[in-house]
């Protein structure tokens, strides 16, 4: 089962509900645009490439559900759906990229059913391409890892953050496939613990050795020579910064201090040449995520909370960016890289 897919029989979106992992593996179906948007905002589906596919399938779902009897009306409805989907999470550029690329297929249609067909075909193309892209990216990145390396990662940039295979974990999987022994240190990644819940679960399923640590331990493990390389995913890459899960910046500073290579693995669709660090919106999430873990209260119910979902890592802290087109070493010109 891919992380997210289209069900041709019910004309709906199916996805693994990641909020339940690792305790429960449950596949859910989104039959309405609102249920998809809820799934995105609640992180039932999450991770930049997976959000790209979710946005694309969201347009296909809106087209399928529409009762419009006119191409222009349907087109306007899909543009409204695009706006609604993009509003769910502002930082991961892939969400808007997947929506916009699917909407851009509409002019290829000659009638109402044609619109429904072309947007669904484009969404399926985006999903299929993501898997191929991650495998290419993984092979490029695998050459940067040495046999016996211990690699630290943050959050989840595995197959659950993509349609399949993964980006940061895709590099690790490709290195293991190439016969290299790789040990992973996974940071739990508060407050939603994508690392502790999902990365560990993925790697244990693949029999890749993984050790879970708290985010606050990263300096200690680096200072004690326990980390050979750091590899993370990304939600948006601008010319001057990498936007990724909160805590990534901290690890990058520590890696630089300890002269440990800090790699970012991301497809070209995560690159954003139109923005800079100071123009990107960082998603602010609900205070409840810090006051409670699931239903367990872990802080005063009325304590003031600051809960940004992402931070910005300056490109000068990044050793290399790994993409499906190859490995790029900063400083590089974004326009040339994505051309
Ligand atoms: C391969 S992109 C994964 C990227 O997305 C995650 O954020 P979220 O779990 O909030 O969607 C995190 O930043 C990962 O590095």
Short mmCIF file of C-alpha atoms and ligand atoms in Angstrom, two decimals:
data_model
loop_
_atom_site.label_atom_id
_atom_site.label_comp_id
_atom_site.label_asym_id
_atom_site.label_seq_id
_atom_site.Cartn_x
_atom_site.Cartn_y
_atom_site.Cartn_z
CA UNK A 1 0.00 0.00 0.00
CA UNK A 2 1.37 3.41 -0.93
CA UNK A 3 1.13 6.20 1.64
CA UNK A 4 -1.61 7.81 -0.43
CA UNK A 5 -3.37 6.58 -3.57
CA UNK A 6 -6.52 6.79 -5.70
CA UNK A 7 -9.26 4.14 -5.45
CA UNK A 8 -10.64 3.70 -8.98
CA UNK A 9 -13.61 1.67 -7.78
CA UNK A 10 -14.94 4.25 -5.32
CA UNK A 11 -13.37 7.30 -6.99
CA UNK A 12 -11.89 8.40 -3.71
CA UNK A 13 -8.53 8.95 -2.03
CA UNK A 14 -7.11 6.27 0.23
CA UNK A 15 -4.30 6.88 2.70
CA UNK A 16 -2.59 5.39 5.71
CA UNK A 17 -3.68 7.38 8.78
CA UNK A 18 -0.28 8.38 10.14
CA UNK A 19 -1.68 9.84 13.35
CA UNK A 20 -2.29 6.27 14.55
CA UNK A 21 1.21 4.89 13.82
CA UNK A 22 2.88 2.89 15.20
CA UNK A 23 0.12 1.67 17.47
CA UNK A 24 -2.36 1.09 14.65
CA UNK A 25 -2.02 0.63 10.88
CA UNK A 26 -5.30 1.90 9.41
CA UNK A 27 -6.19 2.80 5.85
CA UNK A 28 -8.79 5.55 5.59
CA UNK A 29 -10.81 6.79 2.63
CA UNK A 30 -11.45 10.46 1.79
CA UNK A 31 -14.65 10.78 -0.23
CA UNK A 32 -15.01 14.54 0.19
CA UNK A 33 -12.71 17.52 -0.21
CA UNK A 34 -13.31 18.47 3.42
CA UNK A 35 -12.25 15.06 4.67
CA UNK A 36 -9.05 15.33 2.62
CA UNK A 37 -8.34 18.82 3.99
CA UNK A 38 -8.94 17.55 7.52
CA UNK A 39 -6.54 14.69 6.81
CA UNK A 40 -3.87 17.15 5.70
CA UNK A 41 -4.28 19.59 8.61
CA UNK A 42 -4.39 16.72 11.13
CA UNK A 43 -1.29 15.12 9.55
CA UNK A 44 -3.08 11.88 8.72
CA UNK A 45 -1.14 12.40 5.49
CA UNK A 46 2.02 14.49 5.85
CA UNK A 47 5.45 15.08 4.41
CA UNK A 48 6.16 17.35 1.47
CA UNK A 49 6.06 14.84 -1.42
CA UNK A 50 3.05 13.05 0.06
CA UNK A 51 1.33 16.43 0.33
CA UNK A 52 2.09 17.05 -3.34
CA UNK A 53 0.21 13.89 -4.23
CA UNK A 54 -2.55 14.70 -1.72
CA UNK A 55 -3.08 18.11 -3.32
CA UNK A 56 -3.17 16.56 -6.79
CA UNK A 57 -5.63 13.83 -5.80
CA UNK A 58 -7.70 16.53 -4.06
CA UNK A 59 -8.26 18.28 -7.39
CA UNK A 60 -9.19 14.94 -8.99
CA UNK A 61 -11.64 14.29 -6.14
CA UNK A 62 -13.23 17.73 -6.54
CA UNK A 63 -13.64 17.09 -10.28
CA UNK A 64 -15.22 13.71 -9.66
CA UNK A 65 -17.67 15.11 -7.11
CA UNK A 66 -18.68 18.15 -9.15
CA UNK A 67 -22.17 18.34 -10.66
CA UNK A 68 -21.14 21.17 -12.97
CA UNK A 69 -22.69 20.94 -16.45
CA UNK A 70 -20.35 23.46 -18.04
CA UNK A 71 -16.57 23.33 -18.54
CA UNK A 72 -16.05 26.91 -17.34
CA UNK A 73 -18.09 26.27 -14.21
CA UNK A 74 -16.14 23.09 -13.46
CA UNK A 75 -12.87 24.91 -14.04
CA UNK A 76 -13.88 27.64 -11.59
CA UNK A 77 -14.94 25.02 -9.04
CA UNK A 78 -11.54 23.34 -9.32
CA UNK A 79 -9.75 26.66 -8.87
CA UNK A 80 -11.78 27.17 -5.68
CA UNK A 81 -10.87 23.67 -4.55
CA UNK A 82 -7.20 24.47 -5.27
CA UNK A 83 -7.40 27.52 -3.02
CA UNK A 84 -9.05 25.49 -0.25
CA UNK A 85 -6.43 22.74 -0.38
CA UNK A 86 -3.47 25.15 -0.47
CA UNK A 87 -4.79 26.90 2.63
CA UNK A 88 -4.44 23.75 4.76
CA UNK A 89 -0.63 23.97 5.24
CA UNK A 90 1.43 26.93 4.00
CA UNK A 91 5.05 25.85 4.35
CA UNK A 92 5.54 22.69 2.27
CA UNK A 93 5.80 24.02 -1.28
CA UNK A 94 4.96 20.60 -2.72
CA UNK A 95 1.30 20.93 -1.69
CA UNK A 96 0.79 23.98 -3.91
CA UNK A 97 3.04 22.45 -6.57
CA UNK A 98 0.88 19.30 -6.80
CA UNK A 99 -2.35 21.32 -6.90
CA UNK A 100 -1.09 23.77 -9.51
CA UNK A 101 0.42 21.09 -11.74
CA UNK A 102 -2.89 19.20 -11.74
CA UNK A 103 -4.92 22.33 -12.46
CA UNK A 104 -2.54 23.12 -15.34
CA UNK A 105 -3.70 19.94 -17.09
CA UNK A 106 -7.25 21.29 -17.55
CA UNK A 107 -6.60 23.08 -20.90
CA UNK A 108 -5.77 19.66 -22.38
CA UNK A 109 -9.44 18.68 -22.05
CA UNK A 110 -12.14 19.19 -24.69
CA UNK A 111 -15.24 18.46 -22.60
CA UNK A 112 -16.50 17.98 -19.05
CA UNK A 113 -15.54 14.32 -18.76
CA UNK A 114 -12.25 15.21 -20.37
CA UNK A 115 -11.47 17.59 -17.52
CA UNK A 116 -12.17 14.87 -14.98
CA UNK A 117 -9.96 12.46 -16.93
CA UNK A 118 -6.98 14.77 -17.41
CA UNK A 119 -6.79 15.94 -13.80
CA UNK A 120 -7.00 12.38 -12.49
CA UNK A 121 -4.36 11.22 -14.98
CA UNK A 122 -2.07 14.09 -13.90
CA UNK A 123 -2.56 13.29 -10.23
CA UNK A 124 -1.68 9.65 -10.85
CA UNK A 125 1.38 10.78 -12.84
CA UNK A 126 2.52 12.90 -9.89
CA UNK A 127 2.18 9.94 -7.54
CA UNK A 128 3.99 7.53 -9.86
CA UNK A 129 6.75 10.05 -10.57
CA UNK A 130 7.36 10.60 -6.86
CA UNK A 131 8.37 6.97 -6.36
CA UNK A 132 10.74 7.03 -9.34
CA UNK A 133 12.15 10.39 -8.23
CA UNK A 134 12.88 9.13 -4.73
CA UNK A 135 14.65 6.03 -6.03
CA UNK A 136 16.89 8.21 -8.25
CA UNK A 137 17.52 10.59 -5.36
CA UNK A 138 18.29 7.66 -3.09
CA UNK A 139 20.93 6.29 -5.44
CA UNK A 140 22.68 9.66 -5.72
CA UNK A 141 22.64 10.08 -1.96
CA UNK A 142 23.74 6.54 -1.16
CA UNK A 143 27.17 7.34 -2.57
CA UNK A 144 27.64 9.90 0.23
CA UNK A 145 27.17 7.29 2.96
CA UNK A 146 29.95 4.91 3.94
CA UNK A 147 29.67 1.30 5.07
CA UNK A 148 29.33 1.29 8.85
CA UNK A 149 28.08 4.89 9.11
CA UNK A 150 25.78 5.99 11.89
CA UNK A 151 23.38 8.51 10.37
CA UNK A 152 21.18 10.81 12.43
CA UNK A 153 17.86 11.95 11.06
CA UNK A 154 15.02 14.16 12.24
CA UNK A 155 11.26 13.87 11.88
CA UNK A 156 10.14 11.47 9.15
CA UNK A 157 11.36 11.81 5.60
CA UNK A 158 10.66 8.21 4.73
CA UNK A 159 8.11 6.48 2.58
CA UNK A 160 5.40 7.80 4.90
CA UNK A 161 6.41 11.36 3.94
CA UNK A 162 6.20 10.45 0.27
CA UNK A 163 4.10 8.27 -1.99
CA UNK A 164 6.74 5.60 -1.37
CA UNK A 165 10.48 4.93 -0.71
CA UNK A 166 11.27 8.26 0.97
CA UNK A 167 13.82 11.02 0.62
CA UNK A 168 16.20 11.07 3.61
CA UNK A 169 15.26 7.50 4.49
CA UNK A 170 15.25 6.74 0.77
CA UNK A 171 18.97 7.57 0.73
CA UNK A 172 19.50 5.24 3.69
CA UNK A 173 17.44 2.48 2.03
CA UNK A 174 19.45 2.85 -1.18
CA UNK A 175 22.72 2.67 0.74
CA UNK A 176 21.57 -0.51 2.47
CA UNK A 177 20.45 -1.92 -0.88
CA UNK A 178 23.96 -1.18 -2.14
CA UNK A 179 25.31 -3.45 0.60
CA UNK A 180 26.37 -0.82 3.13
CA UNK A 181 25.69 -1.33 6.84
CA UNK A 182 23.94 1.81 8.07
CA UNK A 183 22.85 2.44 11.65
CA UNK A 184 20.31 5.21 12.22
CA UNK A 185 19.77 7.53 15.14
CA UNK A 186 16.22 8.87 14.96
CA UNK A 187 15.27 12.04 16.84
CA UNK A 188 11.77 11.69 18.26
CA UNK A 189 10.79 15.13 16.91
CA UNK A 190 8.51 16.81 19.38
CA UNK A 191 5.72 17.72 19.59
CA UNK A 192 4.11 15.18 17.20
CA UNK A 193 6.94 12.63 17.32
CA UNK A 194 7.08 11.79 13.63
CA UNK A 195 10.58 10.46 14.27
CA UNK A 196 9.75 8.42 17.34
CA UNK A 197 6.48 7.09 15.92
CA UNK A 198 7.02 6.79 12.17
CA UNK A 199 10.74 6.76 11.30
CA UNK A 200 11.51 4.07 13.87
CA UNK A 201 8.49 2.04 12.70
CA UNK A 202 9.54 2.29 9.04
CA UNK A 203 13.19 1.32 9.70
CA UNK A 204 12.31 -1.56 12.00
CA UNK A 205 10.03 -2.92 9.28
CA UNK A 206 13.04 -2.84 6.94
CA UNK A 207 15.36 -4.38 9.56
CA UNK A 208 17.56 -1.28 9.46
CA UNK A 209 19.11 -0.74 12.93
CA UNK A 210 17.62 2.37 14.55
CA UNK A 211 18.10 4.00 17.95
CA UNK A 212 15.55 6.51 19.24
CA UNK A 213 16.75 9.63 21.07
CA UNK A 214 15.12 12.80 22.28
CA UNK A 215 15.71 15.92 20.22
CA UNK A 216 17.70 17.41 23.12
CA UNK A 217 20.23 14.55 22.92
CA UNK A 218 21.50 15.49 19.44
CA UNK A 219 24.35 17.65 20.75
CA UNK A 220 25.44 14.96 23.18
CA UNK A 221 25.56 12.17 20.57
CA UNK A 222 27.47 14.40 18.15
CA UNK A 223 29.86 15.58 20.86
CA UNK A 224 30.56 11.95 21.77
CA UNK A 225 31.44 10.86 18.25
CA UNK A 226 28.28 8.76 17.84
CA UNK A 227 27.17 10.42 14.57
CA UNK A 228 28.98 10.18 11.24
CA UNK A 229 26.43 12.06 9.10
CA UNK A 230 23.12 13.85 9.45
CA UNK A 231 20.43 13.58 6.77
CA UNK A 232 17.03 15.27 6.78
CA UNK A 233 14.19 15.96 4.38
CA UNK A 234 12.78 19.35 3.44
CA UNK A 235 9.45 21.06 3.00
CA UNK A 236 10.72 24.01 0.98
CA UNK A 237 14.17 24.99 -0.26
CA UNK A 238 14.81 28.61 -1.19
CA UNK A 239 18.03 30.14 -2.44
CA UNK A 240 19.19 30.91 1.08
CA UNK A 241 17.50 28.38 3.39
CA UNK A 242 16.05 24.92 3.91
CA UNK A 243 12.66 24.82 5.61
CA UNK A 244 12.11 21.61 7.51
CA UNK A 245 10.62 20.31 10.74
CA UNK A 246 11.28 22.41 13.83
CA UNK A 247 14.58 21.34 15.35
CA UNK A 248 16.38 20.89 12.03
CA UNK A 249 18.19 24.23 12.40
CA UNK A 250 19.46 23.19 15.82
CA UNK A 251 20.91 19.95 14.45
CA UNK A 252 22.55 21.87 11.59
CA UNK A 253 24.34 24.23 13.97
CA UNK A 254 25.55 21.31 16.09
CA UNK A 255 26.67 19.38 13.01
CA UNK A 256 28.63 22.39 11.79
CA UNK A 257 30.22 22.79 15.23
CA UNK A 258 31.28 19.14 15.22
CA UNK A 259 32.27 19.12 11.52
CA UNK A 260 29.70 16.42 10.72
CA UNK A 261 28.32 16.41 7.14
CA UNK A 262 24.72 17.73 7.09
CA UNK A 263 22.75 16.49 4.07
CA UNK A 264 19.31 17.53 2.86
CA UNK A 265 17.42 15.10 0.63
CA UNK A 266 14.59 16.56 -1.45
CA UNK A 267 13.12 16.33 -4.95
CA UNK A 268 13.31 19.32 -7.30
CA UNK A 269 9.58 19.90 -6.63
CA UNK A 270 10.56 21.06 -3.13
CA UNK A 271 12.67 23.92 -4.48
CA UNK A 272 11.15 27.41 -4.47
CA UNK A 273 13.02 30.00 -6.59
CA UNK A 274 10.34 32.61 -5.93
CA UNK A 275 10.95 33.13 -2.24
CA UNK A 276 13.67 33.79 0.30
CA UNK A 277 13.89 32.87 3.99
CA UNK A 278 12.15 36.05 5.08
CA UNK A 279 9.19 35.63 2.71
CA UNK A 280 8.17 32.06 3.57
CA UNK A 281 5.23 31.47 5.91
CA UNK A 282 6.05 29.07 8.73
CA UNK A 283 2.99 27.12 9.85
CA UNK A 284 1.97 27.83 13.44
CA UNK A 285 0.19 24.86 14.94
CA UNK A 286 -2.33 24.35 17.74
CA UNK A 287 -1.15 24.91 21.31
CA UNK A 288 -2.79 21.64 22.32
CA UNK A 289 0.05 19.78 20.61
CA UNK A 290 2.42 20.88 23.39
CA UNK A 291 -0.02 20.74 26.28
CA UNK A 292 -1.22 17.19 25.51
CA UNK A 293 0.19 14.05 23.92
CA UNK A 294 -2.83 12.26 22.55
CA UNK A 295 -5.16 12.52 25.56
CA UNK A 296 -2.47 12.79 28.22
CA UNK A 297 -2.01 16.27 29.64
CA UNK A 298 1.71 17.06 29.86
CA UNK A 299 1.61 20.79 30.64
CA UNK A 300 -0.79 23.25 32.29
CA UNK A 301 -3.93 23.38 30.13
CA UNK A 302 -3.71 27.17 29.93
CA UNK A 303 0.05 27.68 29.60
CA UNK A 304 1.11 30.03 26.83
CA UNK A 305 2.57 28.07 23.90
CA UNK A 306 4.69 28.85 20.83
CA UNK A 307 4.38 26.05 18.27
CA UNK A 308 6.01 26.71 14.87
CA UNK A 309 5.98 23.52 12.79
CA UNK A 310 9.15 24.35 10.87
CA UNK A 311 12.38 26.30 11.08
CA UNK A 312 14.82 27.67 8.53
CA UNK A 313 18.33 26.25 8.17
CA UNK A 314 20.67 28.67 6.43
CA UNK A 315 22.22 27.16 3.31
CA UNK A 316 25.69 27.75 4.76
CA UNK A 317 24.94 25.04 7.34
CA UNK A 318 24.15 22.53 4.59
CA UNK A 319 26.95 20.32 3.26
CA UNK A 320 25.00 19.10 0.22
CA UNK A 321 21.49 18.86 -1.16
CA UNK A 322 20.60 15.49 -2.66
CA UNK A 323 18.05 15.48 -5.50
CA UNK A 324 16.96 13.17 -8.30
CA UNK A 325 19.22 15.24 -10.59
CA UNK A 326 22.28 14.64 -8.42
CA UNK A 327 24.10 16.10 -5.43
CA UNK A 328 24.56 19.86 -5.22
CA UNK A 329 27.01 21.66 -2.94
CA UNK A 330 26.14 25.16 -1.72
CA UNK A 331 26.52 27.82 -2.80
CA UNK A 332 24.57 27.09 -5.94
CA UNK A 333 22.20 29.07 -8.12
CA UNK A 334 18.70 27.71 -7.62
CA UNK A 335 17.56 28.70 -11.12
CA UNK A 336 20.37 26.68 -12.71
CA UNK A 337 19.79 23.70 -10.41
CA UNK A 338 16.09 23.38 -11.19
CA UNK A 339 16.37 24.27 -14.90
C1 LIG B 1 10.19 14.26 2.75
S1 LIG B 1 9.44 15.70 3.31
C2 LIG B 1 9.33 15.33 4.99
C3 LIG B 1 9.25 16.54 5.84
O1 LIG B 1 7.89 16.88 6.16
C4 LIG B 1 7.75 16.83 7.56
O2 LIG B 1 6.86 17.77 8.08
P1 LIG B 1 5.37 17.28 8.51
O3 LIG B 1 5.53 15.99 9.24
O4 LIG B 1 4.87 18.41 9.38
O5 LIG B 1 4.62 17.15 7.22
C5 LIG B 1 9.14 17.11 8.06
O6 LIG B 1 9.48 18.48 7.92
C6 LIG B 1 9.94 16.26 7.13
O7 LIG B 1 11.31 16.50 7.05
#
